[in-house]
Amino acid sequence: MSVLQQYKCPCCDGAIEFSSREQRMKCPYCDTEFEMETLEAYDRELKEESSDDMTWDTTAGGEWTEGEKEGLRVYVCQSCAGEIVTDETTGAASCPYCGNPVVMKEQFLGDLKPDFVIPFKLDKKAAVEALKRHYKGKLLLPKVFSQENHIQEIKGVYVPVWLFDTEAQANMRWKATRVRSWSDSDYIYTETQHYSVTRGGTIAFDHVPVDGSTKMDDALMESIEPFDFSQAVDFRTAYLSGFLADRYDVGSEQSVARANDRIRTSTEQAFASTVGGYTTLIPVCNHVQLKNGRAKYALYPVWLLNTTWNGKNYHFAMNGQTGRFVGDLPMDKSALTRWFLGIFGAVSAACFGISWLLWLL
Amino acid sequence: MKRLFSILFAMMLCIALAVPALAADAPLLYDGADLLTERQEYELLRRLEEVRDEYRVDVVIATVDSTGSYYVDDYVEEFYDQLGYGQGPNHDGVILLLSMEERDYRILSNGLAADAITLDEIYDIGDEIVPDLSDGDYADAFADFIELCVYEIDGEINGFPFDFGKSLLISLGIGLVAALIAVLVMGSQLRSVHARNTAGEYTRPGSMHLTRSGDLFLYRTVDRRRRPKESSGSSGRSGGSRNVGGGKF
């Protein structure tokens, strides 16, 4: 008696009907032949695959205690409408992001209290020195830009970030090939072996930060990572003295997507690194499920430097904990042309001379 | 005339092994597939004889309707050897053979010509003449073949002249690439703001555990292609090296 069961062809995804009378299967669409055990094992792999689940507990931040908020002041930027928090002893005259004047709005109200803060370890002088180092060795930087060094303002700002902790359960599958070649006197043979590669397991992430402020450019904030969370302390308003603090305007729920993207990519890379010995590796499915995903609210220290040159704003940022300094710089187009033509001419002439000498020899 | 030559060629192939002297002085142009006019044949043959007299190397062009049961590589070797082509003790020469039924062309270089026209040059020459062959411009293709062979043979004997234009063009190309890479590197120094798309630095140390790992073999495919033929002619009448290559047109 013949028992019919349908399998999916690993080569073309067509349906293969399996007859128990047969010992070897052949796909009717692509003519690829398979062992029975191979199709059964591949079928089990497909059934074991799960779907994505990237949900979080996004309740983060705490409640302010009695009297804690009273010493705080809120300033509103007249240009970008950004809101900055300081303590009552620290005045704010201009917006740290756009440099425009700010006005005191009211007594600080509402908002969540940060869970943690990483205090500033580096001062304003270190930021100025880092800026000078940042200019060095940049051959296409306009000289006048670095010589004038006209930084309009340097502000130490606590940037609000959401920190995500989670354990990721990963299930990955790839289509892989292993290629080998050999030849005899008449032919060159190329054999391609096709594999289905699966990996599964767990990996945990701690304190993946996502910028909680729309005024702070996400790429600028990510460029000065990483921050060392082991030096974070419980938040106290005393840490704000002498610095500004940005009020978060992106909630933890809205920040989840960015955290998921980064965690998913790193999870895929981590498990892909356990696969070796193949010529090609093409991902077929990669499912990530998160467990114990929770968010925290923290303030990270950043030195912000702003300048305007030729009508364009240039923003620089320094990690107030590690000193990592970033910021895009303008390009001197005439220097670009000079360098391009100089290198083009010199290398072409050198090559032509060498080719002529080689011909003489 | 052509039918007569076909019969003669068949007879010579049969007899030449036994009586090699009969194979001497075979014509440098054999148009068995009747692709050329009398005028074209006359002009090509005159040029082929000029080349032979100047360089002491046979440049031969042959066309046939079919190679019959012979594989075209074997046919061109038999054709060259049995008809006694080649000048001097090493039988210096090069032959282009067209088989019209299979649309195959083969180029064989022997002796001194094998040093001048290696397998790489054979394929380069093939690339040059195949468009004309495909379009049916056989006389143009053959004329190009002769001049390309002459260029290589002349270079082997007298040395290649310094190719000013080619050297300048290559030097300018290298200069352009070097300048582009250099300014791109300099430009990238000005860009330090980049989004981070990974969270690798936030991985909890020792937290990764592999609980499932499988490498399931599914199936294999084997692709087979004929290798280009390049052989050392140490046997028979060929004293030097020999290269055979070609393709379809």
XYZ file of C-alpha atoms in Angstrom:
610
model
C 0.000 0.000 0.000
C 1.290 3.437 -0.919
C 1.204 6.279 1.617
C 1.376 9.746 0.128
C 2.976 12.644 1.930
C 3.901 16.035 0.504
C 7.285 17.694 1.095
C 8.708 21.065 0.097
C 11.625 20.914 -2.331
C 14.689 22.516 -0.631
C 15.940 23.643 -4.039
C 12.904 25.350 -5.644
C 10.198 25.191 -2.914
C 7.997 23.117 -5.225
C 5.840 20.300 -3.820
C 7.273 16.786 -3.892
C 4.865 13.955 -3.351
C 6.515 11.206 -1.407
C 5.553 7.642 -2.052
C 6.527 5.081 0.530
C 7.272 2.629 -2.302
C 10.096 4.843 -3.589
C 13.521 5.033 -1.980
C 14.736 8.169 -3.752
C 12.771 11.342 -4.451
C 12.945 13.616 -7.479
C 11.399 17.080 -7.634
C 9.000 17.256 -10.634
C 9.810 20.954 -11.114
C 13.622 21.205 -10.902
C 14.589 17.500 -11.276
C 16.797 17.597 -8.162
C 17.075 14.240 -6.416
C 16.950 13.789 -2.643
C 17.329 11.047 -0.096
C 14.188 10.289 1.887
C 15.931 11.073 5.176
C 17.046 14.462 3.837
C 13.498 15.538 3.014
C 12.215 14.324 6.375
C 14.969 16.190 8.267
C 14.383 19.349 6.209
C 10.655 19.111 6.887
C 11.335 18.862 10.646
C 13.530 21.994 10.425
C 10.735 23.946 8.759
C 8.228 22.871 11.408
C 10.542 23.903 14.253
C 10.695 27.485 13.040
C 8.920 30.039 15.215
C 7.788 33.593 14.591
C 9.154 36.924 15.830
C 8.191 38.264 19.244
C 9.882 41.537 20.135
C 7.701 42.998 22.869
C 8.965 44.955 25.861
C 7.976 46.104 29.296
C 8.457 49.817 28.632
C 7.546 51.127 32.067
C 10.653 53.099 32.919
C 11.524 56.069 35.103
C 10.289 56.876 38.574
C 8.195 59.410 40.427
C 9.712 62.614 41.788
C 9.763 62.841 45.563
C 8.341 65.772 47.477
C 10.458 68.912 47.090
C 12.773 67.337 44.516
C 11.268 69.203 41.559
C 11.088 72.552 43.282
C 14.727 73.385 42.669
C 14.457 72.746 38.920
C 13.774 75.332 36.188
C 12.538 74.781 32.639
C 13.691 76.942 29.711
C 12.096 76.916 26.253
C 14.043 77.629 23.069
C 12.438 80.382 21.000
C 13.583 78.750 17.782
C 13.373 74.950 18.053
C 10.938 74.808 20.982
C 13.297 72.474 22.831
C 12.863 72.364 26.583
C 15.905 72.352 28.852
C 15.973 71.640 32.547
C 18.525 73.153 34.950
C 18.732 73.535 38.648
C 17.916 76.939 40.077
C 21.586 77.863 40.469
C 22.414 77.229 36.798
C 21.037 79.818 34.392
C 20.545 79.068 30.706
C 20.725 81.798 28.068
C 20.850 79.839 24.819
C 19.736 76.518 23.401
C 22.557 73.920 23.404
C 21.284 72.457 20.096
C 20.623 75.483 17.893
C 22.252 78.347 19.830
C 19.124 80.546 19.880
C 17.951 82.357 23.047
C 15.888 80.470 25.621
C 13.389 81.865 28.089
C 12.373 80.508 31.480
C 9.011 78.859 31.142
C 7.769 77.816 34.511
C 8.448 75.669 37.490
C 9.373 72.115 36.433
C 6.282 69.944 36.293
C 5.434 66.422 35.214
C 7.815 64.050 33.442
C 9.327 60.884 34.774
C 12.282 60.926 37.050
C 15.382 59.329 35.495
C 16.413 55.994 36.991
C 20.146 56.585 36.429
C 22.643 59.233 35.475
C 26.237 58.930 34.291
C 27.945 62.025 35.761
C 30.262 64.182 33.644
C 33.897 63.061 34.018
C 35.423 65.478 31.482
C 35.193 69.269 31.663
C 34.799 72.047 29.105
C 38.584 72.416 28.707
C 38.845 68.755 27.640
C 36.126 69.380 25.040
C 38.042 72.339 23.559
C 41.246 70.257 23.409
C 39.361 67.400 21.758
C 38.011 69.807 19.144
C 41.563 70.946 18.288
C 42.649 67.310 17.925
C 39.577 66.692 15.763
C 40.827 69.326 13.265
C 44.304 67.796 12.994
C 45.325 65.699 9.983
C 42.268 66.663 7.914
C 43.813 67.626 4.566
C 40.561 68.818 2.999
C 39.422 70.924 5.969
C 39.335 74.648 5.038
C 42.258 76.284 6.868
C 40.201 79.336 7.727
C 37.655 77.101 9.510
C 40.207 75.610 11.882
C 42.248 78.807 12.302
C 39.310 80.969 13.332
C 38.131 78.186 15.614
C 34.994 80.213 16.196
C 32.997 77.841 18.353
C 30.044 79.879 19.472
C 29.088 77.916 22.529
C 30.062 74.809 24.479
C 27.398 73.309 26.663
C 27.414 70.271 28.918
C 24.054 68.559 28.397
C 22.529 65.496 30.006
C 20.806 63.772 27.087
C 17.802 61.561 27.955
C 18.199 57.957 26.785
C 16.092 54.834 27.122
C 18.132 51.780 28.046
C 16.889 48.368 26.965
C 17.812 45.059 28.642
C 16.684 41.757 27.181
C 17.407 38.105 26.541
C 16.987 37.167 22.893
C 15.964 33.676 21.763
C 17.150 33.205 18.194
C 16.190 30.685 15.503
C 18.142 31.116 12.280
C 18.270 29.200 9.011
C 20.516 29.769 5.999
C 20.929 28.220 2.562
C 24.623 27.438 2.239
C 26.837 26.044 -0.487
C 30.233 24.431 -0.532
C 32.018 24.504 -3.894
C 34.983 22.422 -5.003
C 36.638 22.068 -8.400
C 38.844 19.483 -10.025
C 39.802 18.609 -13.563
C 40.965 15.819 -15.799
C 42.621 16.098 -19.178
C 39.401 17.109 -20.951
C 37.067 18.756 -18.449
C 36.930 21.098 -15.480
C 34.350 19.939 -12.933
C 32.650 22.172 -10.368
C 30.661 20.460 -7.639
C 28.263 22.540 -5.539
C 26.972 20.950 -2.344
C 23.816 22.542 -0.969
C 23.099 22.611 2.762
C 20.378 23.809 5.076
C 22.162 25.348 8.081
C 20.283 26.027 11.312
C 21.395 27.700 14.522
C 19.391 28.489 17.627
C 20.103 29.728 21.109
C 20.040 32.663 23.468
C 22.003 35.863 23.852
C 21.475 38.743 26.281
C 21.928 42.489 25.890
C 22.251 45.087 28.640
C 21.640 48.833 28.470
C 21.205 49.241 24.699
C 20.687 53.017 24.504
C 18.169 54.864 22.335
C 18.166 58.663 22.176
C 15.036 60.047 23.864
C 15.348 63.579 22.465
C 14.272 64.754 19.023
C 16.599 67.779 19.221
C 19.679 65.599 19.701
C 20.538 64.012 16.354
C 20.278 60.201 16.711
C 23.334 59.546 14.541
C 25.400 62.103 16.505
C 24.382 60.469 19.805
C 25.113 56.946 18.510
C 28.476 58.085 17.136
C 29.804 58.915 20.607
C 28.808 55.530 22.037
C 29.618 53.450 23.944
C 28.995 54.801 27.426
C 30.213 52.729 30.363
C 27.084 51.969 32.345
C 29.057 50.503 35.238
C 29.773 54.127 36.265
C 26.075 55.067 36.306
C 24.562 56.099 39.634
C 21.023 56.600 40.891
C 19.703 59.952 39.716
C 19.893 62.937 42.022
C 19.149 66.543 41.069
C 22.534 67.569 42.466
C 24.196 66.138 39.347
C 22.446 68.799 37.226
C 24.339 71.636 38.916
C 26.370 73.467 36.266
C 24.878 71.453 33.413
C 21.732 71.445 31.331
C 19.368 68.513 30.995
C 17.204 67.885 27.994
C 13.601 66.853 28.577
C 12.718 63.635 26.782
C 10.148 64.031 24.029
C 10.398 60.507 22.574
C 8.780 57.914 24.827
C 10.145 54.469 25.595
C 7.406 52.862 23.464
C 8.496 54.918 20.449
C 12.141 54.016 21.044
C 11.533 50.265 20.980
C 11.784 50.006 17.176
C 15.337 51.365 17.133
C 16.422 49.048 19.982
C 14.846 46.080 18.175
C 16.737 46.890 14.957
C 20.091 46.994 16.716
C 19.447 43.902 18.844
C 18.176 41.891 15.863
C 21.217 42.790 13.720
C 23.675 41.899 16.483
C 21.853 38.651 17.254
C 21.982 37.645 13.586
C 25.685 38.501 13.396
C 26.480 36.591 16.589
C 24.820 33.371 15.407
C 26.077 33.731 11.818
C 29.621 33.857 13.241
C 29.152 30.258 14.472
C 28.685 29.078 10.861
C 31.876 28.397 8.952
C 33.357 26.448 6.081
C 30.858 27.462 3.402
C 31.422 29.266 0.119
C 28.099 31.133 0.224
C 25.620 31.738 3.035
C 22.195 33.202 2.301
C 19.784 33.871 5.187
C 16.378 32.256 4.691
C 14.694 33.041 7.959
C 15.832 34.583 11.222
C 13.337 34.749 14.043
C 14.090 36.554 17.293
C 11.958 36.340 20.385
C 12.661 38.600 23.363
C 12.265 37.554 26.983
C 12.379 39.755 30.064
C 12.669 42.835 27.867
C 12.513 45.966 30.023
C 13.442 49.616 29.662
C 15.160 52.101 31.980
C 15.395 55.857 31.798
C 18.813 57.507 32.162
C 20.702 60.726 31.490
C 23.999 60.509 29.581
C 26.637 63.283 29.663
C 27.433 65.000 26.357
C 29.434 68.137 25.548
C 27.790 69.928 22.616
C 29.714 72.424 20.475
C 28.087 74.488 17.743
C 29.415 76.792 15.081
C 28.164 78.416 11.906
C 30.334 78.694 8.811
C 29.296 79.955 5.380
C 25.682 79.976 6.518
C 25.695 76.319 7.611
C 25.511 74.962 11.148
C 28.114 72.443 12.298
C 27.416 70.370 15.400
C 30.054 68.521 17.397
C 29.542 66.211 20.337
C 31.886 64.715 22.900
C 31.111 61.807 25.172
C 31.332 63.456 28.603
C 32.500 60.171 30.101
C 34.991 58.680 27.587
C 36.012 61.767 25.546
C 35.028 60.282 22.178
C 34.604 63.292 19.880
C 32.624 63.418 16.614
C 31.251 65.981 14.186
C 31.188 66.354 10.422
C 33.484 69.033 9.015
C 33.218 71.231 5.892
C 35.230 70.430 2.767
C 37.538 72.831 0.971
C 36.557 72.303 -2.681
C 39.606 74.079 -4.099
C 41.884 71.891 -1.919
C 39.959 68.844 -3.180
C 40.644 69.875 -6.800
C 44.321 70.584 -6.064
C 44.875 67.248 -4.342
C 42.971 65.336 -7.026
C 44.890 66.896 -9.929
C 48.217 66.656 -8.078
C 47.861 62.955 -7.268
C 46.403 62.195 -10.701
C 49.329 63.915 -12.458
C 52.057 62.535 -10.206
C 50.852 58.917 -10.266
C 50.168 58.976 -14.026
C 53.628 60.414 -14.765
C 55.291 57.875 -12.453
C 53.448 54.958 -14.087
C 54.265 56.185 -17.582
C 57.937 56.613 -16.665
C 58.113 53.121 -15.131
C 56.451 51.527 -18.180
C 58.952 53.279 -20.475
C 61.906 52.186 -18.324
C 60.646 48.602 -18.299
C 60.404 48.677 -22.093
C 63.993 49.961 -22.342
C 65.205 47.080 -20.165
C 38.554 23.598 -58.142
C 37.332 23.276 -54.522
C 35.911 19.827 -55.061
C 39.208 18.823 -56.596
C 41.060 20.135 -53.567
C 38.698 18.342 -51.169
C 39.424 15.059 -52.875
C 43.095 15.896 -52.890
C 43.014 16.767 -49.181
C 41.253 13.509 -48.292
C 43.748 11.545 -50.308
C 46.646 13.443 -48.764
C 45.353 12.840 -45.223
C 45.277 9.127 -45.977
C 48.585 8.947 -47.753
C 50.581 11.595 -45.912
C 51.320 9.358 -42.946
C 52.926 6.817 -45.206
C 54.547 9.273 -47.618
C 55.267 12.519 -45.785
C 56.955 14.072 -48.789
C 53.572 14.343 -50.504
C 52.310 16.647 -47.780
C 54.848 19.364 -48.551
C 53.850 22.780 -49.951
C 50.154 22.657 -49.016
C 48.416 25.973 -49.846
C 48.206 28.559 -47.063
C 44.519 29.202 -47.799
C 42.049 26.311 -48.093
C 38.419 27.424 -48.500
C 36.692 24.047 -48.387
C 33.408 25.625 -47.202
C 33.460 28.040 -50.154
C 33.076 31.230 -48.124
C 35.303 33.518 -50.225
C 35.206 34.948 -53.724
C 38.057 34.299 -56.125
C 39.238 37.871 -55.660
C 39.225 37.606 -51.851
C 41.088 34.312 -52.029
C 43.717 35.847 -54.293
C 44.316 38.832 -51.989
C 44.424 36.806 -48.792
C 46.732 34.209 -50.293
C 49.107 36.909 -51.558
C 49.301 38.389 -48.048
C 49.826 34.944 -46.474
C 52.720 34.264 -48.832
C 54.249 37.670 -48.058
C 54.117 36.844 -44.340
C 55.696 33.423 -44.884
C 58.506 34.913 -46.975
C 59.175 37.740 -44.487
C 59.001 35.845 -41.181
C 59.551 32.198 -42.203
C 56.321 31.324 -40.379
C 53.236 29.761 -42.025
C 49.990 31.604 -41.306
C 47.251 29.293 -42.589
C 43.494 29.777 -43.024
C 41.240 26.786 -43.629
C 37.468 26.370 -43.809
C 35.584 23.065 -43.943
C 31.905 22.150 -44.064
C 32.252 19.740 -41.172
C 34.873 17.901 -39.173
C 32.854 14.712 -39.498
C 33.402 12.351 -36.623
C 36.536 14.222 -35.517
C 36.491 16.486 -32.509
C 37.485 19.880 -33.887
C 40.627 20.116 -31.688
C 41.882 16.799 -33.072
C 40.898 17.758 -36.608
C 42.894 20.989 -36.628
C 45.959 19.157 -35.280
C 45.633 16.431 -37.913
C 45.099 19.047 -40.597
C 48.205 20.985 -39.594
C 50.422 17.967 -39.122
C 49.328 15.776 -41.996
C 49.497 18.543 -44.578
C 52.972 19.409 -43.388
C 52.420 23.025 -42.473
C 55.084 24.979 -40.631
C 58.470 26.369 -41.524
C 61.845 25.125 -40.341
C 62.662 22.166 -38.091
C 60.050 23.221 -35.489
C 57.278 23.689 -38.051
C 56.675 27.291 -37.089
C 53.165 28.298 -38.018
C 49.659 29.204 -36.969
C 46.361 28.037 -38.435
C 42.787 29.272 -38.168
C 40.251 26.566 -38.980
C 36.489 27.139 -39.372
C 34.025 24.255 -39.255
C 30.752 25.615 -40.628
C 28.367 22.845 -39.541
C 29.375 23.110 -35.883
C 30.072 26.901 -36.108
C 33.398 26.175 -34.419
C 36.654 27.986 -34.886
C 40.051 26.786 -33.677
C 43.430 28.463 -33.705
C 46.552 26.315 -33.420
C 49.984 27.854 -32.993
C 53.127 25.774 -33.302
C 56.876 26.191 -32.822
C 58.021 29.817 -32.810
C 54.427 30.930 -33.386
C 53.400 29.135 -30.177
C 55.789 31.389 -28.238
C 54.357 34.447 -29.991
C 50.719 33.353 -29.826
C 49.991 31.747 -26.471
C 46.576 30.586 -25.355
C 45.817 34.091 -24.015
C 46.610 35.626 -27.408
C 44.549 32.934 -29.125
C 41.518 33.978 -27.109
C 42.286 37.674 -27.668
C 42.474 37.094 -31.422
C 39.264 35.056 -31.199
C 37.498 37.952 -29.451
C 38.579 40.259 -32.276
C 37.457 38.104 -35.192
C 34.336 36.362 -33.843
C 31.981 39.364 -34.463
C 32.966 39.425 -38.161
C 32.695 35.639 -38.394
C 29.237 35.738 -36.827
C 28.170 38.441 -39.311
C 29.469 36.405 -42.248
C 32.254 38.908 -43.045
C 34.746 36.100 -43.489
C 37.251 37.983 -45.662
C 37.471 40.810 -43.071
C 37.833 38.308 -40.226
C 40.618 36.450 -42.059
C 42.430 39.680 -42.941
C 42.249 40.749 -39.258
C 43.487 37.311 -38.201
C 46.531 37.614 -40.476
C 47.467 41.086 -39.216
C 46.963 40.137 -35.547
C 49.220 37.113 -36.048
C 51.799 39.262 -37.833
C 51.785 41.737 -34.934
C 52.464 38.974 -32.403
C 55.062 37.162 -34.538
C 56.869 40.412 -35.415
C 56.899 41.328 -31.721
C 58.350 37.923 -30.832
C 61.103 38.193 -33.451
C 61.950 41.923 -33.441
C 60.527 43.025 -30.054
C 57.359 45.013 -29.583
C 57.605 48.762 -30.199
C 56.878 50.984 -27.208
C 53.118 51.451 -27.341
C 52.940 55.125 -26.410
C 49.142 55.425 -26.591
C 48.432 52.266 -24.624
C 51.011 53.068 -21.933
C 49.694 56.616 -21.594
C 46.112 55.405 -21.354
C 46.944 52.788 -18.697
C 49.039 55.324 -16.739
C 46.210 57.861 -16.822
C 43.789 55.148 -15.711
C 45.988 54.198 -12.732
C 46.454 57.882 -11.892
C 42.708 58.474 -12.001
C 41.938 55.512 -9.729
C 44.730 56.492 -7.290
C 43.522 60.116 -7.167
C 39.897 59.036 -6.641
C 40.823 56.661 -3.815
C 43.044 59.310 -2.179
C 40.407 62.071 -2.213
C 37.720 59.635 -1.062
C 39.898 58.691 1.927
C 40.598 62.386 2.637
C 36.886 63.191 2.316
C 35.909 60.341 4.638
C 38.177 61.863 7.332
C 35.728 64.767 7.491
C 32.770 62.471 8.208
C 32.680 61.044 11.713
C 28.933 60.938 12.380
C 27.529 57.509 11.599
C 24.472 55.717 12.956
C 25.221 52.435 14.750
C 23.091 49.601 13.484
C 24.337 46.989 15.910
C 24.382 46.532 19.662
C 27.371 44.181 19.872
C 29.145 46.230 22.562
C 26.105 45.795 24.838
C 26.147 41.976 24.706
C 26.175 40.554 28.223
C 29.542 38.734 28.583
C 29.169 34.942 28.409
C 25.434 35.168 27.704
C 25.462 33.482 24.303
C 24.417 29.846 24.356
C 24.034 27.720 21.257
C 21.208 25.250 21.864
C 20.492 24.169 18.299
C 22.992 23.568 15.550
C 22.465 21.648 12.328
C 24.191 21.431 8.953
C 21.873 19.316 6.802
C 23.209 18.209 3.422
C 20.440 18.544 0.823
C 21.769 17.791 -2.653
C 24.711 18.330 -4.986
C 25.070 19.651 -8.507
C 28.062 19.042 -10.776
C 28.894 21.382 -13.629
C 31.284 20.165 -16.325
C 32.969 22.310 -18.966
C 35.633 21.455 -21.475
C 39.042 22.836 -20.518
C 40.969 24.943 -23.020
C 43.607 22.777 -24.653
C 47.266 23.716 -24.227
C 49.736 20.974 -24.804
C 53.446 20.565 -25.141
C 54.241 19.084 -28.527
C 57.144 16.883 -27.754
C 55.888 14.051 -29.882
C 55.614 13.468 -33.615
C 56.882 16.088 -35.964
C 56.391 19.030 -33.704
C 59.607 19.962 -31.992
C 58.469 23.031 -30.061
C 55.418 23.855 -28.018
C 51.864 23.947 -29.331
C 48.688 25.793 -28.315
C 45.162 25.059 -29.452
C 42.131 27.145 -28.504
C 38.929 28.552 -29.877
C 35.180 28.510 -29.521
C 31.905 29.137 -31.337
C 31.064 31.957 -33.712
